[in-house]
GROMACS .gro file of C-alpha atoms in nm:
model
  375
    1UNK     CA    1   1.369   1.096  -3.032
    2UNK     CA    2   1.083   0.877  -3.152
    3UNK     CA    3   1.122   0.508  -3.076
    4UNK     CA    4   0.996   0.286  -3.355
    5UNK     CA    5   1.002  -0.087  -3.282
    6UNK     CA    6   0.767  -0.278  -3.509
    7UNK     CA    7   0.506  -0.462  -3.307
    8UNK     CA    8   0.533  -0.235  -3.001
    9UNK     CA    9   0.354   0.070  -3.141
   10UNK     CA   10   0.017  -0.052  -3.014
   11UNK     CA   11   0.145  -0.209  -2.694
   12UNK     CA   12  -0.015  -0.063  -2.384
   13UNK     CA   13   0.109  -0.137  -2.035
   14UNK     CA   14  -0.187  -0.133  -1.793
   15UNK     CA   15  -0.143   0.108  -1.503
   16UNK     CA   16  -0.183  -0.174  -1.253
   17UNK     CA   17   0.140  -0.331  -1.381
   18UNK     CA   18   0.345  -0.047  -1.232
   19UNK     CA   19   0.543  -0.170  -0.931
   20UNK     CA   20   0.434   0.073  -0.660
   21UNK     CA   21   0.655  -0.048  -0.373
   22UNK     CA   22   0.980  -0.248  -0.349
   23UNK     CA   23   0.953  -0.627  -0.369
   24UNK     CA   24   1.042  -0.671  -0.002
   25UNK     CA   25   0.734  -0.468   0.096
   26UNK     CA   26   0.487  -0.676  -0.105
   27UNK     CA   27   0.436  -0.947   0.155
   28UNK     CA   28   0.578  -1.109   0.470
   29UNK     CA   29   0.914  -1.276   0.435
   30UNK     CA   30   0.988  -1.132   0.093
   31UNK     CA   31   1.326  -0.998  -0.015
   32UNK     CA   32   1.473  -0.787  -0.291
   33UNK     CA   33   1.524  -1.095  -0.506
   34UNK     CA   34   1.154  -1.187  -0.492
   35UNK     CA   35   1.090  -1.060  -0.842
   36UNK     CA   36   1.023  -1.242  -1.166
   37UNK     CA   37   1.277  -1.293  -1.441
   38UNK     CA   38   1.173  -1.299  -1.806
   39UNK     CA   39   1.440  -1.462  -2.025
   40UNK     CA   40   1.470  -1.405  -2.400
   41UNK     CA   41   1.683  -1.612  -2.636
   42UNK     CA   42   1.584  -1.482  -2.975
   43UNK     CA   43   1.206  -1.511  -2.995
   44UNK     CA   44   1.200  -1.790  -2.735
   45UNK     CA   45   1.076  -1.672  -2.395
   46UNK     CA   46   1.089  -1.848  -2.060
   47UNK     CA   47   0.968  -1.747  -1.714
   48UNK     CA   48   1.171  -1.776  -1.394
   49UNK     CA   49   1.222  -1.647  -1.044
   50UNK     CA   50   1.514  -1.406  -1.021
   51UNK     CA   51   1.684  -1.645  -0.778
   52UNK     CA   52   1.727  -1.885  -1.071
   53UNK     CA   53   1.973  -1.647  -1.239
   54UNK     CA   54   2.288  -1.843  -1.142
   55UNK     CA   55   2.151  -2.153  -1.314
   56UNK     CA   56   2.088  -1.954  -1.633
   57UNK     CA   57   2.450  -1.839  -1.663
   58UNK     CA   58   2.768  -2.037  -1.729
   59UNK     CA   59   3.110  -2.057  -1.569
   60UNK     CA   60   3.325  -1.803  -1.748
   61UNK     CA   61   3.043  -1.556  -1.809
   62UNK     CA   62   3.103  -1.201  -1.683
   63UNK     CA   63   2.833  -0.986  -1.525
   64UNK     CA   64   2.936  -0.620  -1.554
   65UNK     CA   65   2.771  -0.407  -1.285
   66UNK     CA   66   2.735  -0.035  -1.212
   67UNK     CA   67   2.875   0.068  -0.873
   68UNK     CA   68   2.741   0.426  -0.883
   69UNK     CA   69   2.553   0.511  -0.560
   70UNK     CA   70   2.212   0.671  -0.576
   71UNK     CA   71   2.189   1.027  -0.447
   72UNK     CA   72   1.906   1.182  -0.249
   73UNK     CA   73   1.868   1.408  -0.551
   74UNK     CA   74   1.524   1.570  -0.490
   75UNK     CA   75   1.509   1.887  -0.280
   76UNK     CA   76   1.221   2.125  -0.212
   77UNK     CA   77   1.271   2.489  -0.309
   78UNK     CA   78   1.105   2.820  -0.386
   79UNK     CA   79   1.141   2.994  -0.721
   80UNK     CA   80   1.133   3.372  -0.706
   81UNK     CA   81   1.187   3.648  -0.450
   82UNK     CA   82   1.119   3.618  -0.081
   83UNK     CA   83   0.904   3.578   0.119
   84UNK     CA   84   0.683   3.366  -0.110
   85UNK     CA   85   0.759   3.229  -0.451
   86UNK     CA   86   0.653   2.926  -0.652
   87UNK     CA   87   0.707   2.594  -0.473
   88UNK     CA   88   0.922   2.362  -0.684
   89UNK     CA   89   1.106   2.035  -0.643
   90UNK     CA   90   1.462   2.046  -0.774
   91UNK     CA   91   1.598   1.724  -0.924
   92UNK     CA   92   1.978   1.750  -0.923
   93UNK     CA   93   2.090   1.560  -1.232
   94UNK     CA   94   2.456   1.597  -1.323
   95UNK     CA   95   2.751   1.802  -1.198
   96UNK     CA   96   2.946   1.964  -1.481
   97UNK     CA   97   3.321   2.006  -1.499
   98UNK     CA   98   3.280   2.379  -1.433
   99UNK     CA   99   3.096   2.318  -1.107
  100UNK     CA  100   2.749   2.393  -1.239
  101UNK     CA  101   2.466   2.143  -1.204
  102UNK     CA  102   2.213   2.029  -1.459
  103UNK     CA  103   1.878   2.040  -1.278
  104UNK     CA  104   1.515   1.972  -1.353
  105UNK     CA  105   1.246   2.180  -1.184
  106UNK     CA  106   0.916   2.007  -1.123
  107UNK     CA  107   0.591   2.104  -0.953
  108UNK     CA  108   0.501   1.922  -0.631
  109UNK     CA  109   0.186   1.710  -0.609
  110UNK     CA  110  -0.018   1.663  -0.290
  111UNK     CA  111   0.062   1.290  -0.307
  112UNK     CA  112   0.432   1.362  -0.261
  113UNK     CA  113   0.528   1.297  -0.623
  114UNK     CA  114   0.582   1.566  -0.887
  115UNK     CA  115   0.461   1.672  -1.231
  116UNK     CA  116   0.651   1.837  -1.518
  117UNK     CA  117   0.678   2.212  -1.550
  118UNK     CA  118   0.847   2.441  -1.798
  119UNK     CA  119   1.211   2.512  -1.723
  120UNK     CA  120   1.359   2.852  -1.642
  121UNK     CA  121   1.340   3.139  -1.667
  122UNK     CA  122   1.705   3.233  -1.714
  123UNK     CA  123   1.841   3.433  -1.425
  124UNK     CA  124   1.575   3.315  -1.182
  125UNK     CA  125   1.686   3.218  -0.833
  126UNK     CA  126   1.568   2.904  -0.654
  127UNK     CA  127   1.591   2.925  -0.276
  128UNK     CA  128   1.685   2.597  -0.108
  129UNK     CA  129   1.679   2.475   0.254
  130UNK     CA  130   1.963   2.578   0.482
  131UNK     CA  131   2.026   2.902   0.296
  132UNK     CA  132   2.136   2.741  -0.032
  133UNK     CA  133   2.030   2.874  -0.368
  134UNK     CA  134   2.052   2.813  -0.741
  135UNK     CA  135   2.068   3.062  -1.024
  136UNK     CA  136   1.931   2.927  -1.351
  137UNK     CA  137   2.156   2.991  -1.651
  138UNK     CA  138   2.004   2.828  -1.957
  139UNK     CA  139   1.882   2.500  -2.106
  140UNK     CA  140   2.123   2.209  -2.107
  141UNK     CA  141   2.040   2.153  -2.473
  142UNK     CA  142   1.915   2.432  -2.700
  143UNK     CA  143   1.546   2.386  -2.771
  144UNK     CA  144   1.487   2.155  -2.474
  145UNK     CA  145   1.360   2.318  -2.159
  146UNK     CA  146   1.349   2.017  -1.925
  147UNK     CA  147   1.706   2.027  -1.789
  148UNK     CA  148   1.878   2.358  -1.715
  149UNK     CA  149   2.228   2.448  -1.614
  150UNK     CA  150   2.232   2.624  -1.279
  151UNK     CA  151   2.501   2.775  -1.060
  152UNK     CA  152   2.474   2.635  -0.708
  153UNK     CA  153   2.582   2.839  -0.409
  154UNK     CA  154   2.674   2.619  -0.118
  155UNK     CA  155   2.779   2.256  -0.072
  156UNK     CA  156   2.545   2.053  -0.294
  157UNK     CA  157   2.648   1.704  -0.168
  158UNK     CA  158   2.601   1.829   0.188
  159UNK     CA  159   2.264   1.982   0.093
  160UNK     CA  160   2.146   1.654  -0.058
  161UNK     CA  161   2.267   1.458   0.241
  162UNK     CA  162   2.080   1.683   0.484
  163UNK     CA  163   1.765   1.782   0.297
  164UNK     CA  164   1.738   1.556  -0.008
  165UNK     CA  165   1.528   1.249  -0.075
  166UNK     CA  166   1.525   0.999  -0.361
  167UNK     CA  167   1.355   1.107  -0.681
  168UNK     CA  168   1.006   0.961  -0.692
  169UNK     CA  169   0.750   0.944  -0.972
  170UNK     CA  170   0.372   0.923  -0.958
  171UNK     CA  171   0.342   0.549  -1.017
  172UNK     CA  172   0.499   0.475  -0.677
  173UNK     CA  173   0.280   0.454  -0.369
  174UNK     CA  174   0.487   0.651  -0.118
  175UNK     CA  175   0.830   0.789  -0.036
  176UNK     CA  176   1.100   0.532   0.037
  177UNK     CA  177   1.426   0.567   0.232
  178UNK     CA  178   1.743   0.615   0.032
  179UNK     CA  179   1.849   0.261   0.124
  180UNK     CA  180   1.564   0.128  -0.091
  181UNK     CA  181   1.732   0.289  -0.392
  182UNK     CA  182   2.085   0.157  -0.330
  183UNK     CA  183   2.200  -0.163  -0.498
  184UNK     CA  184   2.428  -0.419  -0.335
  185UNK     CA  185   2.700  -0.303  -0.579
  186UNK     CA  186   2.690   0.068  -0.484
  187UNK     CA  187   3.015   0.220  -0.362
  188UNK     CA  188   3.071   0.580  -0.242
  189UNK     CA  189   3.240   0.809  -0.492
  190UNK     CA  190   3.546   0.999  -0.364
  191UNK     CA  191   3.401   1.329  -0.487
  192UNK     CA  192   3.055   1.267  -0.341
  193UNK     CA  193   2.907   1.212  -0.686
  194UNK     CA  194   2.657   0.948  -0.783
  195UNK     CA  195   2.343   0.878  -0.979
  196UNK     CA  196   2.034   1.097  -0.975
  197UNK     CA  197   1.828   0.782  -1.024
  198UNK     CA  198   1.906   0.426  -0.921
  199UNK     CA  199   2.085   0.194  -1.166
  200UNK     CA  200   1.784  -0.028  -1.106
  201UNK     CA  201   1.880  -0.345  -1.295
  202UNK     CA  202   2.111  -0.426  -1.005
  203UNK     CA  203   1.844  -0.383  -0.738
  204UNK     CA  204   1.727  -0.747  -0.709
  205UNK     CA  205   2.078  -0.877  -0.635
  206UNK     CA  206   2.160  -0.977  -0.278
  207UNK     CA  207   2.493  -1.062  -0.122
  208UNK     CA  208   2.387  -1.427  -0.108
  209UNK     CA  209   2.303  -1.436  -0.478
  210UNK     CA  210   2.634  -1.271  -0.569
  211UNK     CA  211   2.816  -1.538  -0.365
  212UNK     CA  212   2.625  -1.812  -0.547
  213UNK     CA  213   2.717  -1.663  -0.884
  214UNK     CA  214   3.084  -1.655  -0.783
  215UNK     CA  215   3.068  -2.016  -0.663
  216UNK     CA  216   2.938  -2.118  -1.006
  217UNK     CA  217   3.228  -1.949  -1.180
  218UNK     CA  218   3.047  -1.634  -1.296
  219UNK     CA  219   3.267  -1.326  -1.272
  220UNK     CA  220   3.146  -0.989  -1.142
  221UNK     CA  221   3.320  -0.686  -1.299
  222UNK     CA  222   3.256  -0.327  -1.179
  223UNK     CA  223   3.236   0.002  -1.360
  224UNK     CA  224   3.058   0.328  -1.286
  225UNK     CA  225   2.823   0.550  -1.479
  226UNK     CA  226   2.649   0.830  -1.292
  227UNK     CA  227   2.298   0.847  -1.431
  228UNK     CA  228   2.120   1.174  -1.488
  229UNK     CA  229   1.751   1.250  -1.441
  230UNK     CA  230   1.537   1.040  -1.671
  231UNK     CA  231   1.280   1.185  -1.905
  232UNK     CA  232   0.987   1.015  -1.737
  233UNK     CA  233   0.718   1.171  -1.956
  234UNK     CA  234   0.882   1.281  -2.283
  235UNK     CA  235   1.114   0.977  -2.327
  236UNK     CA  236   1.406   1.181  -2.455
  237UNK     CA  237   1.736   1.009  -2.533
  238UNK     CA  238   1.996   1.013  -2.254
  239UNK     CA  239   2.210   1.320  -2.203
  240UNK     CA  240   2.591   1.307  -2.157
  241UNK     CA  241   2.686   1.120  -1.841
  242UNK     CA  242   3.012   1.064  -1.653
  243UNK     CA  243   3.157   0.712  -1.659
  244UNK     CA  244   3.465   0.508  -1.572
  245UNK     CA  245   3.563   0.162  -1.696
  246UNK     CA  246   3.858   0.030  -1.487
  247UNK     CA  247   4.145  -0.146  -1.660
  248UNK     CA  248   4.078  -0.465  -1.463
  249UNK     CA  249   3.718  -0.476  -1.587
  250UNK     CA  250   3.824  -0.424  -1.948
  251UNK     CA  251   4.078  -0.704  -1.913
  252UNK     CA  252   3.823  -0.942  -1.763
  253UNK     CA  253   3.572  -0.866  -2.040
  254UNK     CA  254   3.834  -0.931  -2.308
  255UNK     CA  255   3.950  -1.252  -2.140
  256UNK     CA  256   3.593  -1.382  -2.127
  257UNK     CA  257   3.535  -1.305  -2.493
  258UNK     CA  258   3.859  -1.479  -2.587
  259UNK     CA  259   3.762  -1.797  -2.400
  260UNK     CA  260   3.397  -1.825  -2.501
  261UNK     CA  261   3.240  -1.654  -2.203
  262UNK     CA  262   2.950  -1.415  -2.245
  263UNK     CA  263   2.957  -1.052  -2.136
  264UNK     CA  264   2.624  -0.970  -1.968
  265UNK     CA  265   2.560  -0.604  -1.885
  266UNK     CA  266   2.354  -0.543  -1.571
  267UNK     CA  267   2.158  -0.243  -1.689
  268UNK     CA  268   2.148  -0.008  -1.985
  269UNK     CA  269   2.394   0.218  -1.800
  270UNK     CA  270   2.656  -0.057  -1.819
  271UNK     CA  271   2.599  -0.102  -2.192
  272UNK     CA  272   2.648   0.270  -2.245
  273UNK     CA  273   2.971   0.278  -2.045
  274UNK     CA  274   3.124  -0.040  -2.192
  275UNK     CA  275   3.035   0.050  -2.547
  276UNK     CA  276   3.167   0.404  -2.500
  277UNK     CA  277   3.508   0.261  -2.413
  278UNK     CA  278   3.507  -0.023  -2.669
  279UNK     CA  279   3.748  -0.004  -2.959
  280UNK     CA  280   3.695  -0.174  -3.293
  281UNK     CA  281   3.976  -0.403  -3.406
  282UNK     CA  282   4.088  -0.497  -3.757
  283UNK     CA  283   3.825  -0.623  -4.001
  284UNK     CA  284   3.719  -0.970  -3.893
  285UNK     CA  285   3.883  -0.939  -3.551
  286UNK     CA  286   3.582  -0.800  -3.368
  287UNK     CA  287   3.622  -0.542  -3.094
  288UNK     CA  288   3.765  -0.521  -2.747
  289UNK     CA  289   3.689  -0.342  -2.423
  290UNK     CA  290   3.932  -0.088  -2.292
  291UNK     CA  291   3.971   0.127  -1.986
  292UNK     CA  292   3.821   0.472  -2.014
  293UNK     CA  293   3.673   0.758  -1.819
  294UNK     CA  294   3.511   1.092  -1.885
  295UNK     CA  295   3.183   1.190  -2.045
  296UNK     CA  296   2.982   0.984  -2.290
  297UNK     CA  297   2.711   1.106  -2.524
  298UNK     CA  298   2.678   0.766  -2.694
  299UNK     CA  299   2.324   0.658  -2.782
  300UNK     CA  300   2.321   0.287  -2.867
  301UNK     CA  301   2.083   0.215  -3.155
  302UNK     CA  302   2.027  -0.084  -3.385
  303UNK     CA  303   2.214   0.100  -3.661
  304UNK     CA  304   2.518   0.147  -3.437
  305UNK     CA  305   2.494  -0.197  -3.275
  306UNK     CA  306   2.698  -0.328  -2.983
  307UNK     CA  307   3.063  -0.433  -2.993
  308UNK     CA  308   3.149  -0.610  -2.667
  309UNK     CA  309   2.817  -0.678  -2.495
  310UNK     CA  310   2.657  -1.019  -2.556
  311UNK     CA  311   2.355  -0.997  -2.326
  312UNK     CA  312   2.165  -0.758  -2.102
  313UNK     CA  313   1.980  -0.778  -1.772
  314UNK     CA  314   1.740  -0.485  -1.748
  315UNK     CA  315   1.405  -0.371  -1.620
  316UNK     CA  316   1.093  -0.344  -1.831
  317UNK     CA  317   1.069  -0.015  -2.018
  318UNK     CA  318   0.765   0.173  -2.141
  319UNK     CA  319   0.689   0.118  -2.512
  320UNK     CA  320   0.792   0.476  -2.593
  321UNK     CA  321   1.121   0.466  -2.401
  322UNK     CA  322   1.441   0.545  -2.589
  323UNK     CA  323   1.611   0.256  -2.404
  324UNK     CA  324   1.423   0.014  -2.630
  325UNK     CA  325   1.655   0.108  -2.915
  326UNK     CA  326   1.944  -0.025  -2.708
  327UNK     CA  327   1.756  -0.347  -2.630
  328UNK     CA  328   1.689  -0.392  -3.000
  329UNK     CA  329   2.059  -0.339  -3.071
  330UNK     CA  330   2.149  -0.616  -2.824
  331UNK     CA  331   1.881  -0.874  -2.900
  332UNK     CA  332   1.705  -0.781  -3.223
  333UNK     CA  333   1.357  -0.659  -3.303
  334UNK     CA  334   1.186  -0.999  -3.308
  335UNK     CA  335   1.313  -1.085  -2.960
  336UNK     CA  336   1.187  -0.755  -2.824
  337UNK     CA  337   0.841  -0.799  -2.975
  338UNK     CA  338   0.807  -1.149  -2.834
  339UNK     CA  339   0.933  -1.058  -2.488
  340UNK     CA  340   0.716  -0.751  -2.437
  341UNK     CA  341   0.402  -0.929  -2.555
  342UNK     CA  342   0.476  -1.203  -2.300
  343UNK     CA  343   0.549  -0.952  -2.023
  344UNK     CA  344   0.210  -0.786  -2.062
  345UNK     CA  345   0.026  -1.113  -2.108
  346UNK     CA  346   0.184  -1.270  -1.799
  347UNK     CA  347   0.144  -0.961  -1.581
  348UNK     CA  348   0.505  -0.867  -1.518
  349UNK     CA  349   0.565  -0.550  -1.315
  350UNK     CA  350   0.728  -0.239  -1.463
  351UNK     CA  351   0.966   0.033  -1.337
  352UNK     CA  352   1.249   0.041  -1.085
  353UNK     CA  353   1.082  -0.179  -0.823
  354UNK     CA  354   0.947  -0.422  -1.082
  355UNK     CA  355   1.049  -0.745  -1.254
  356UNK     CA  356   1.354  -0.790  -1.475
  357UNK     CA  357   1.433  -0.910  -1.825
  358UNK     CA  358   1.741  -1.110  -1.928
  359UNK     CA  359   1.829  -1.096  -2.297
  360UNK     CA  360   2.072  -1.373  -2.393
  361UNK     CA  361   2.218  -1.471  -2.729
  362UNK     CA  362   2.001  -1.718  -2.915
  363UNK     CA  363   2.126  -2.075  -2.883
  364UNK     CA  364   2.075  -2.327  -3.158
  365UNK     CA  365   1.819  -2.586  -3.059
  366UNK     CA  366   1.699  -2.392  -2.755
  367UNK     CA  367   1.328  -2.430  -2.690
  368UNK     CA  368   1.119  -2.201  -2.476
  369UNK     CA  369   0.998  -2.354  -2.153
  370UNK     CA  370   0.778  -2.230  -1.873
  371UNK     CA  371   0.971  -2.202  -1.550
  372UNK     CA  372   0.831  -2.107  -1.212
  373UNK     CA  373   0.660  -1.769  -1.206
  374UNK     CA  374   0.720  -1.557  -0.900
  375UNK     CA  375   0.658  -1.201  -0.797
   0.00000   0.00000   0.00000
């Protein structure tokens, strides 16, 4: 999928704006919430510390969060017959209903990160630590060789727990413990499932900040969407992912909308889950959230729009990323152009350990102001 957002085609994010370590490792006394917060209301942009978030929301607003835990989804392996074989890193993406796993094979780099490699071949066996193995079946999507279905022999959750590590890309400085990739909202899944990559919009939240939000009358509503392996280089649209929207969350979202509260999704994963379960009402009556679970292949675009989401808290995405179509659907093209120009100009940090962006509905008479910059 080619992302076309007018005004972003020529935008270049300098390499030094990649967040290479978590915020709490960037200086003494720093915490997860020591990141900057870029706020968009239409084309108006303001700059804040993330700790100012409670003051930017209103009593009756609902923050919908993803409780999916992050898995230690990267495991070293060998492709081919013993005793040698090609060294590969297996990224476990998504467990299918038939027990197979969608996996991405990548080539290891001396730095500890990985680089892309061609998928397959079909029938090849990947030997894993502890005697586990995978047999490659075929591409997840015809014509795309990045993710392949594979039959796993052995206990995959146990394998990941014993030998896995978090997926890491080349812009990060070093490996991090799994705890660095868990958000304060993460909850274990009964079946041992979770996300191949962190639902990173929730990372800057702390227990103290959540308590402050609650004290101000902002509701926190959970759902889960287990993210698959991102297309870090090719920027493909998301593949089908498993989600669940609880009935209580749907009810809270609908109550907020009925009483003038705003529904703010914490992350693009939350938008995908909520919008997958949303149901359109009669003409002129809008739409409503509903409980739902299963698989979603929804890709939110400006043409499709959003039905129940009013705002979005998200990280900063590369100019070619398919997620930008979702951001445009939520906030509009002009808001996106203005925000990303400001983010580069004011040296915001990108990726999962970076700064965050809050897109709110435009308010009549609102003027942009410069708040305190942090990070």
